[in-house]
PDB file of C-alpha atoms in Angstrom:
ATOM      1  CA  UNK P   1     203.065 -45.387 205.082  1.00  0.00           C
ATOM      2  CA  UNK P   2     201.887 -49.160 203.995  1.00  0.00           C
ATOM      3  CA  UNK P   3     203.857 -51.734 202.296  1.00  0.00           C
ATOM      4  CA  UNK P   4     202.572 -54.772 200.761  1.00  0.00           C
ATOM      5  CA  UNK P   5     204.355 -57.873 199.804  1.00  0.00           C
ATOM      6  CA  UNK P   6     203.304 -60.875 197.266  1.00  0.00           C
ATOM      7  CA  UNK P   7     205.619 -63.120 196.983  1.00  0.00           C
ATOM      8  CA  UNK P   8     203.819 -65.344 194.412  1.00  0.00           C
ATOM      9  CA  UNK P   9     204.854 -63.722 190.868  1.00  0.00           C
ATOM     10  CA  UNK P  10     202.751 -66.755 189.231  1.00  0.00           C
ATOM     11  CA  UNK P  11     200.692 -69.435 190.134  1.00  0.00           C
ATOM     12  CA  UNK P  12     198.369 -71.901 188.181  1.00  0.00           C
ATOM     13  CA  UNK P  13     195.408 -74.539 189.533  1.00  0.00           C
ATOM     14  CA  UNK P  14     193.534 -76.903 187.713  1.00  0.00           C
ATOM     15  CA  UNK P  15     189.748 -76.182 187.218  1.00  0.00           C
ATOM     16  CA  UNK P  16     187.400 -77.077 190.213  1.00  0.00           C
ATOM     17  CA  UNK P  17     190.398 -76.961 192.730  1.00  0.00           C
ATOM     18  CA  UNK P  18     191.458 -74.576 195.410  1.00  0.00           C
ATOM     19  CA  UNK P  19     194.354 -72.243 195.518  1.00  0.00           C
ATOM     20  CA  UNK P  20     195.512 -69.900 198.044  1.00  0.00           C
ATOM     21  CA  UNK P  21     197.433 -66.751 196.982  1.00  0.00           C
ATOM     22  CA  UNK P  22     199.717 -64.760 199.859  1.00  0.00           C
ATOM     23  CA  UNK P  23     199.962 -61.496 200.957  1.00  0.00           C
ATOM     24  CA  UNK P  24     201.810 -59.706 203.727  1.00  0.00           C
ATOM     25  CA  UNK P  25     201.798 -56.305 204.641  1.00  0.00           C
ATOM     26  CA  UNK P  26     202.950 -53.900 206.981  1.00  0.00           C
ATOM     27  CA  UNK P  27     201.224 -50.653 208.537  1.00  0.00           C
ATOM     28  CA  UNK P  28     201.694 -48.401 211.430  1.00  0.00           C
ATOM     29  CA  UNK P  29     198.001 -47.632 211.401  1.00  0.00           C
ATOM     30  CA  UNK P  30     195.852 -49.234 213.847  1.00  0.00           C
ATOM     31  CA  UNK P  31     192.754 -48.665 211.830  1.00  0.00           C
ATOM     32  CA  UNK P  32     193.022 -50.158 208.132  1.00  0.00           C
ATOM     33  CA  UNK P  33     191.511 -52.206 205.545  1.00  0.00           C
ATOM     34  CA  UNK P  34     192.522 -55.061 203.414  1.00  0.00           C
ATOM     35  CA  UNK P  35     191.742 -55.719 199.918  1.00  0.00           C
ATOM     36  CA  UNK P  36     192.057 -57.918 197.157  1.00  0.00           C
ATOM     37  CA  UNK P  37     191.451 -57.114 193.454  1.00  0.00           C
ATOM     38  CA  UNK P  38     191.415 -58.912 190.616  1.00  0.00           C
ATOM     39  CA  UNK P  39     192.621 -57.644 186.983  1.00  0.00           C
ATOM     40  CA  UNK P  40     191.258 -59.561 183.939  1.00  0.00           C
ATOM     41  CA  UNK P  41     193.269 -59.245 180.654  1.00  0.00           C
ATOM     42  CA  UNK P  42     190.322 -56.544 179.991  1.00  0.00           C
ATOM     43  CA  UNK P  43     192.363 -54.317 182.576  1.00  0.00           C
ATOM     44  CA  UNK P  44     189.597 -53.529 184.565  1.00  0.00           C
ATOM     45  CA  UNK P  45     190.207 -53.733 188.342  1.00  0.00           C
ATOM     46  CA  UNK P  46     187.365 -55.608 190.406  1.00  0.00           C
ATOM     47  CA  UNK P  47     187.029 -55.525 193.915  1.00  0.00           C
ATOM     48  CA  UNK P  48     186.847 -59.147 195.070  1.00  0.00           C
ATOM     49  CA  UNK P  49     186.873 -58.973 199.085  1.00  0.00           C
ATOM     50  CA  UNK P  50     187.678 -56.564 201.873  1.00  0.00           C
ATOM     51  CA  UNK P  51     188.611 -56.959 205.477  1.00  0.00           C
ATOM     52  CA  UNK P  52     188.463 -54.500 208.192  1.00  0.00           C
ATOM     53  CA  UNK P  53     191.466 -54.810 210.378  1.00  0.00           C
ATOM     54  CA  UNK P  54     189.404 -54.459 213.750  1.00  0.00           C
ATOM     55  CA  UNK P  55     187.127 -57.580 212.973  1.00  0.00           C
ATOM     56  CA  UNK P  56     188.572 -61.210 213.867  1.00  0.00           C
ATOM     57  CA  UNK P  57     185.940 -62.829 211.632  1.00  0.00           C
ATOM     58  CA  UNK P  58     187.322 -63.732 208.293  1.00  0.00           C
ATOM     59  CA  UNK P  59     185.497 -62.217 205.233  1.00  0.00           C
ATOM     60  CA  UNK P  60     183.968 -64.510 202.784  1.00  0.00           C
ATOM     61  CA  UNK P  61     182.292 -63.729 199.581  1.00  0.00           C
ATOM     62  CA  UNK P  62     181.038 -66.793 197.588  1.00  0.00           C
ATOM     63  CA  UNK P  63     183.764 -68.832 196.446  1.00  0.00           C
ATOM     64  CA  UNK P  64     186.497 -66.494 197.763  1.00  0.00           C
ATOM     65  CA  UNK P  65     187.686 -66.173 201.467  1.00  0.00           C
ATOM     66  CA  UNK P  66     190.475 -64.666 203.157  1.00  0.00           C
ATOM     67  CA  UNK P  67     192.744 -65.994 205.961  1.00  0.00           C
ATOM     68  CA  UNK P  68     193.632 -62.630 208.064  1.00  0.00           C
ATOM     69  CA  UNK P  69     196.379 -63.084 210.682  1.00  0.00           C
ATOM     70  CA  UNK P  70     196.503 -59.725 212.402  1.00  0.00           C
ATOM     71  CA  UNK P  71     199.552 -60.486 214.313  1.00  0.00           C
ATOM     72  CA  UNK P  72     201.432 -61.957 211.500  1.00  0.00           C
ATOM     73  CA  UNK P  73     200.281 -59.485 209.192  1.00  0.00           C
ATOM     74  CA  UNK P  74     199.064 -61.705 206.879  1.00  0.00           C
ATOM     75  CA  UNK P  75     196.368 -61.813 204.330  1.00  0.00           C
ATOM     76  CA  UNK P  76     195.965 -64.439 202.099  1.00  0.00           C
ATOM     77  CA  UNK P  77     193.272 -65.262 199.671  1.00  0.00           C
ATOM     78  CA  UNK P  78     191.585 -68.694 198.938  1.00  0.00           C
ATOM     79  CA  UNK P  79     189.550 -69.429 195.986  1.00  0.00           C
ATOM     80  CA  UNK P  80     187.524 -72.644 195.963  1.00  0.00           C
ATOM     81  CA  UNK P  81     186.348 -74.265 193.267  1.00  0.00           C
ATOM     82  CA  UNK P  82     188.476 -72.401 190.729  1.00  0.00           C
ATOM     83  CA  UNK P  83     186.815 -71.514 187.406  1.00  0.00           C
ATOM     84  CA  UNK P  84     188.401 -70.595 183.984  1.00  0.00           C
ATOM     85  CA  UNK P  85     187.241 -67.132 184.587  1.00  0.00           C
ATOM     86  CA  UNK P  86     189.254 -66.379 187.660  1.00  0.00           C
ATOM     87  CA  UNK P  87     192.151 -66.669 185.371  1.00  0.00           C
ATOM     88  CA  UNK P  88     193.628 -63.041 186.395  1.00  0.00           C
ATOM     89  CA  UNK P  89     196.450 -60.839 187.924  1.00  0.00           C
ATOM     90  CA  UNK P  90     195.451 -60.735 191.879  1.00  0.00           C
ATOM     91  CA  UNK P  91     196.374 -57.841 193.830  1.00  0.00           C
ATOM     92  CA  UNK P  92     196.464 -57.188 197.654  1.00  0.00           C
ATOM     93  CA  UNK P  93     196.282 -54.001 198.790  1.00  0.00           C
ATOM     94  CA  UNK P  94     196.122 -51.974 202.290  1.00  0.00           C
ATOM     95  CA  UNK P  95     194.287 -48.683 202.785  1.00  0.00           C
ATOM     96  CA  UNK P  96     194.831 -46.534 205.833  1.00  0.00           C
ATOM     97  CA  UNK P  97     193.741 -43.061 207.469  1.00  0.00           C
ATOM     98  CA  UNK P  98     194.491 -41.240 204.278  1.00  0.00           C
ATOM     99  CA  UNK P  99     192.399 -43.709 202.337  1.00  0.00           C
ATOM    100  CA  UNK P 100     194.721 -44.028 199.310  1.00  0.00           C
ATOM    101  CA  UNK P 101     195.677 -47.777 198.612  1.00  0.00           C
ATOM    102  CA  UNK P 102     199.121 -49.571 198.443  1.00  0.00           C
ATOM    103  CA  UNK P 103     199.190 -52.256 196.389  1.00  0.00           C
ATOM    104  CA  UNK P 104     201.618 -55.448 196.102  1.00  0.00           C
ATOM    105  CA  UNK P 105     202.669 -56.387 192.781  1.00  0.00           C
ATOM    106  CA  UNK P 106     200.370 -58.791 192.147  1.00  0.00           C
ATOM    107  CA  UNK P 107     200.373 -62.657 191.407  1.00  0.00           C
ATOM    108  CA  UNK P 108     199.181 -63.883 188.045  1.00  0.00           C
ATOM    109  CA  UNK P 109     196.643 -66.935 188.540  1.00  0.00           C
ATOM    110  CA  UNK P 110     196.222 -69.019 185.613  1.00  0.00           C
ATOM    111  CA  UNK P 111     193.334 -71.558 185.661  1.00  0.00           C
ATOM    112  CA  UNK P 112     193.817 -74.557 183.595  1.00  0.00           C
ATOM    113  CA  UNK P 113     191.097 -76.867 182.033  1.00  0.00           C
TER     114      UNK P 113
ATOM    115  CA  UNK J   1     174.468 -47.476 187.422  1.00  0.00           C
ATOM    116  CA  UNK J   2     177.221 -46.502 185.353  1.00  0.00           C
ATOM    117  CA  UNK J   3     180.680 -47.231 186.557  1.00  0.00           C
ATOM    118  CA  UNK J   4     184.113 -45.190 186.528  1.00  0.00           C
ATOM    119  CA  UNK J   5     184.702 -44.187 182.782  1.00  0.00           C
ATOM    120  CA  UNK J   6     187.874 -43.190 181.370  1.00  0.00           C
ATOM    121  CA  UNK J   7     189.185 -41.914 177.779  1.00  0.00           C
ATOM    122  CA  UNK J   8     190.803 -41.976 175.869  1.00  0.00           C
ATOM    123  CA  UNK J   9     191.256 -45.933 176.235  1.00  0.00           C
ATOM    124  CA  UNK J  10     194.315 -45.768 174.340  1.00  0.00           C
ATOM    125  CA  UNK J  11     196.878 -43.008 173.923  1.00  0.00           C
ATOM    126  CA  UNK J  12     199.629 -42.832 171.655  1.00  0.00           C
ATOM    127  CA  UNK J  13     202.050 -39.710 171.590  1.00  0.00           C
ATOM    128  CA  UNK J  14     205.289 -38.397 170.319  1.00  0.00           C
ATOM    129  CA  UNK J  15     208.065 -37.787 173.001  1.00  0.00           C
ATOM    130  CA  UNK J  16     207.750 -34.094 174.257  1.00  0.00           C
ATOM    131  CA  UNK J  17     204.061 -33.829 173.573  1.00  0.00           C
ATOM    132  CA  UNK J  18     201.377 -32.651 176.392  1.00  0.00           C
ATOM    133  CA  UNK J  19     198.469 -35.260 177.164  1.00  0.00           C
ATOM    134  CA  UNK J  20     195.427 -35.118 178.898  1.00  0.00           C
ATOM    135  CA  UNK J  21     193.760 -37.930 180.443  1.00  0.00           C
ATOM    136  CA  UNK J  22     189.968 -37.999 181.442  1.00  0.00           C
ATOM    137  CA  UNK J  23     188.183 -39.678 184.233  1.00  0.00           C
ATOM    138  CA  UNK J  24     184.377 -39.602 184.836  1.00  0.00           C
ATOM    139  CA  UNK J  25     183.574 -41.143 188.400  1.00  0.00           C
ATOM    140  CA  UNK J  26     180.491 -43.189 189.881  1.00  0.00           C
ATOM    141  CA  UNK J  27     177.757 -40.468 190.320  1.00  0.00           C
ATOM    142  CA  UNK J  28     177.844 -39.497 193.962  1.00  0.00           C
ATOM    143  CA  UNK J  29     181.318 -40.653 194.838  1.00  0.00           C
ATOM    144  CA  UNK J  30     183.187 -37.146 196.035  1.00  0.00           C
ATOM    145  CA  UNK J  31     186.601 -39.005 196.228  1.00  0.00           C
ATOM    146  CA  UNK J  32     188.761 -39.738 192.935  1.00  0.00           C
ATOM    147  CA  UNK J  33     192.060 -41.397 192.828  1.00  0.00           C
ATOM    148  CA  UNK J  34     194.681 -41.628 190.021  1.00  0.00           C
ATOM    149  CA  UNK J  35     196.940 -44.728 189.984  1.00  0.00           C
ATOM    150  CA  UNK J  36     199.745 -45.559 187.227  1.00  0.00           C
ATOM    151  CA  UNK J  37     200.546 -49.174 186.315  1.00  0.00           C
ATOM    152  CA  UNK J  38     203.573 -49.583 184.889  1.00  0.00           C
ATOM    153  CA  UNK J  39     204.302 -53.037 182.707  1.00  0.00           C
ATOM    154  CA  UNK J  40     204.839 -55.927 185.133  1.00  0.00           C
ATOM    155  CA  UNK J  41     204.433 -53.808 188.088  1.00  0.00           C
ATOM    156  CA  UNK J  42     201.647 -52.914 190.724  1.00  0.00           C
ATOM    157  CA  UNK J  43     199.769 -49.778 191.153  1.00  0.00           C
ATOM    158  CA  UNK J  44     201.370 -46.693 191.983  1.00  0.00           C
ATOM    159  CA  UNK J  45     199.565 -43.693 193.728  1.00  0.00           C
ATOM    160  CA  UNK J  46     199.433 -40.530 191.856  1.00  0.00           C
ATOM    161  CA  UNK J  47     197.156 -38.046 193.384  1.00  0.00           C
ATOM    162  CA  UNK J  48     193.841 -38.106 195.598  1.00  0.00           C
ATOM    163  CA  UNK J  49     190.840 -35.605 195.268  1.00  0.00           C
ATOM    164  CA  UNK J  50     188.064 -35.139 198.148  1.00  0.00           C
ATOM    165  CA  UNK J  51     185.693 -32.918 196.302  1.00  0.00           C
ATOM    166  CA  UNK J  52     187.461 -30.694 194.149  1.00  0.00           C
ATOM    167  CA  UNK J  53     190.870 -30.239 196.290  1.00  0.00           C
ATOM    168  CA  UNK J  54     193.707 -32.652 196.392  1.00  0.00           C
ATOM    169  CA  UNK J  55     194.772 -32.986 199.795  1.00  0.00           C
ATOM    170  CA  UNK J  56     197.287 -35.696 198.642  1.00  0.00           C
ATOM    171  CA  UNK J  57     199.352 -35.150 195.608  1.00  0.00           C
ATOM    172  CA  UNK J  58     202.628 -36.976 197.111  1.00  0.00           C
ATOM    173  CA  UNK J  59     202.631 -39.568 194.311  1.00  0.00           C
ATOM    174  CA  UNK J  60     203.106 -37.097 191.052  1.00  0.00           C
ATOM    175  CA  UNK J  61     206.201 -38.232 189.960  1.00  0.00           C
ATOM    176  CA  UNK J  62     207.703 -34.949 188.641  1.00  0.00           C
ATOM    177  CA  UNK J  63     206.230 -31.095 187.946  1.00  0.00           C
ATOM    178  CA  UNK J  64     205.329 -32.318 184.379  1.00  0.00           C
ATOM    179  CA  UNK J  65     202.177 -34.043 185.944  1.00  0.00           C
ATOM    180  CA  UNK J  66     199.195 -32.254 187.180  1.00  0.00           C
ATOM    181  CA  UNK J  67     195.511 -32.907 187.984  1.00  0.00           C
ATOM    182  CA  UNK J  68     192.371 -30.956 188.335  1.00  0.00           C
ATOM    183  CA  UNK J  69     188.745 -31.793 189.240  1.00  0.00           C
ATOM    184  CA  UNK J  70     185.966 -29.654 188.590  1.00  0.00           C
ATOM    185  CA  UNK J  71     182.556 -29.635 189.989  1.00  0.00           C
ATOM    186  CA  UNK J  72     183.125 -32.233 192.046  1.00  0.00           C
ATOM    187  CA  UNK J  73     183.224 -34.802 189.134  1.00  0.00           C
ATOM    188  CA  UNK J  74     185.202 -35.133 186.078  1.00  0.00           C
ATOM    189  CA  UNK J  75     189.000 -34.908 186.654  1.00  0.00           C
ATOM    190  CA  UNK J  76     192.015 -34.455 184.228  1.00  0.00           C
ATOM    191  CA  UNK J  77     195.314 -35.762 184.369  1.00  0.00           C
ATOM    192  CA  UNK J  78     197.782 -33.846 182.074  1.00  0.00           C
ATOM    193  CA  UNK J  79     201.291 -34.762 181.441  1.00  0.00           C
ATOM    194  CA  UNK J  80     203.284 -32.370 179.810  1.00  0.00           C
ATOM    195  CA  UNK J  81     206.352 -32.912 177.618  1.00  0.00           C
ATOM    196  CA  UNK J  82     205.725 -36.537 177.971  1.00  0.00           C
ATOM    197  CA  UNK J  83     208.921 -38.755 178.238  1.00  0.00           C
ATOM    198  CA  UNK J  84     209.133 -42.609 177.287  1.00  0.00           C
ATOM    199  CA  UNK J  85     209.202 -43.432 180.969  1.00  0.00           C
ATOM    200  CA  UNK J  86     205.478 -41.956 181.116  1.00  0.00           C
ATOM    201  CA  UNK J  87     204.542 -44.886 179.002  1.00  0.00           C
ATOM    202  CA  UNK J  88     201.822 -46.957 181.408  1.00  0.00           C
ATOM    203  CA  UNK J  89     198.501 -47.513 182.139  1.00  0.00           C
ATOM    204  CA  UNK J  90     196.755 -44.720 183.967  1.00  0.00           C
ATOM    205  CA  UNK J  91     193.912 -46.156 186.272  1.00  0.00           C
ATOM    206  CA  UNK J  92     191.281 -43.633 188.233  1.00  0.00           C
ATOM    207  CA  UNK J  93     189.275 -44.911 190.846  1.00  0.00           C
ATOM    208  CA  UNK J  94     186.354 -43.165 192.700  1.00  0.00           C
ATOM    209  CA  UNK J  95     184.886 -43.790 196.142  1.00  0.00           C
ATOM    210  CA  UNK J  96     181.985 -42.581 198.718  1.00  0.00           C
ATOM    211  CA  UNK J  97     183.316 -40.198 201.135  1.00  0.00           C
ATOM    212  CA  UNK J  98     185.393 -41.814 203.972  1.00  0.00           C
ATOM    213  CA  UNK J  99     184.897 -45.175 202.501  1.00  0.00           C
ATOM    214  CA  UNK J 100     187.918 -47.232 201.867  1.00  0.00           C
ATOM    215  CA  UNK J 101     186.437 -49.402 198.909  1.00  0.00           C
ATOM    216  CA  UNK J 102     187.446 -47.948 195.401  1.00  0.00           C
ATOM    217  CA  UNK J 103     185.791 -48.651 192.246  1.00  0.00           C
ATOM    218  CA  UNK J 104     187.960 -48.433 189.121  1.00  0.00           C
ATOM    219  CA  UNK J 105     187.837 -47.354 185.638  1.00  0.00           C
ATOM    220  CA  UNK J 106     189.240 -49.489 182.667  1.00  0.00           C
ATOM    221  CA  UNK J 107     192.361 -47.287 182.467  1.00  0.00           C
ATOM    222  CA  UNK J 108     194.020 -45.420 179.401  1.00  0.00           C
ATOM    223  CA  UNK J 109     197.030 -46.836 178.239  1.00  0.00           C
ATOM    224  CA  UNK J 110     199.638 -44.373 177.309  1.00  0.00           C
ATOM    225  CA  UNK J 111     202.402 -45.154 174.984  1.00  0.00           C
ATOM    226  CA  UNK J 112     205.216 -42.302 174.247  1.00  0.00           C
ATOM    227  CA  UNK J 113     207.293 -42.992 171.110  1.00  0.00           C
TER     228      UNK J 113
END
């Protein structure tokens, strides 16, 4: 079983600045994956970035990068050069051997002009 | 290619009525997942299909909930004798076999009056 905790219900950032969203998780599995999903007001869940637990190198996707601290069970998302279109709910998720994902409760990010 | 589609987009029903929610996964995706997202909450796992079989039904909240998948493609989630607490957004996701990345549909917003 996994648990995922997002301790920041809401955050805001000015356009063009950098923001970091926090996530901690707990799992008994040795092989697992971590994800960040974005859910804009349209309700569509969009995969932002993924990290394989066995890889030490932090994943990056354009303006999005993660800081994966395996020993601390921490998986934070950094958004650089924030854009108005980044305004959304962001969910951290963990997937184990049964392939189903366990989600945190989300962080509402608002990018201000 | 086409993404995951769900219908209807919105459904309003009276308490006690039965409802059917449909999910059409990405072509070639053998795994299909149903999640429920209540207001202000994260995603709650309901059921998982691999092909037409459901190896994990652990998230179904009561025996009023059932799901089936036919032809390894379309899935239907049925809620019998709906209650007000069933009001939520029901999200469907699909993935390739033995892959962790799940791709979501736009969801069905169910309102029970």
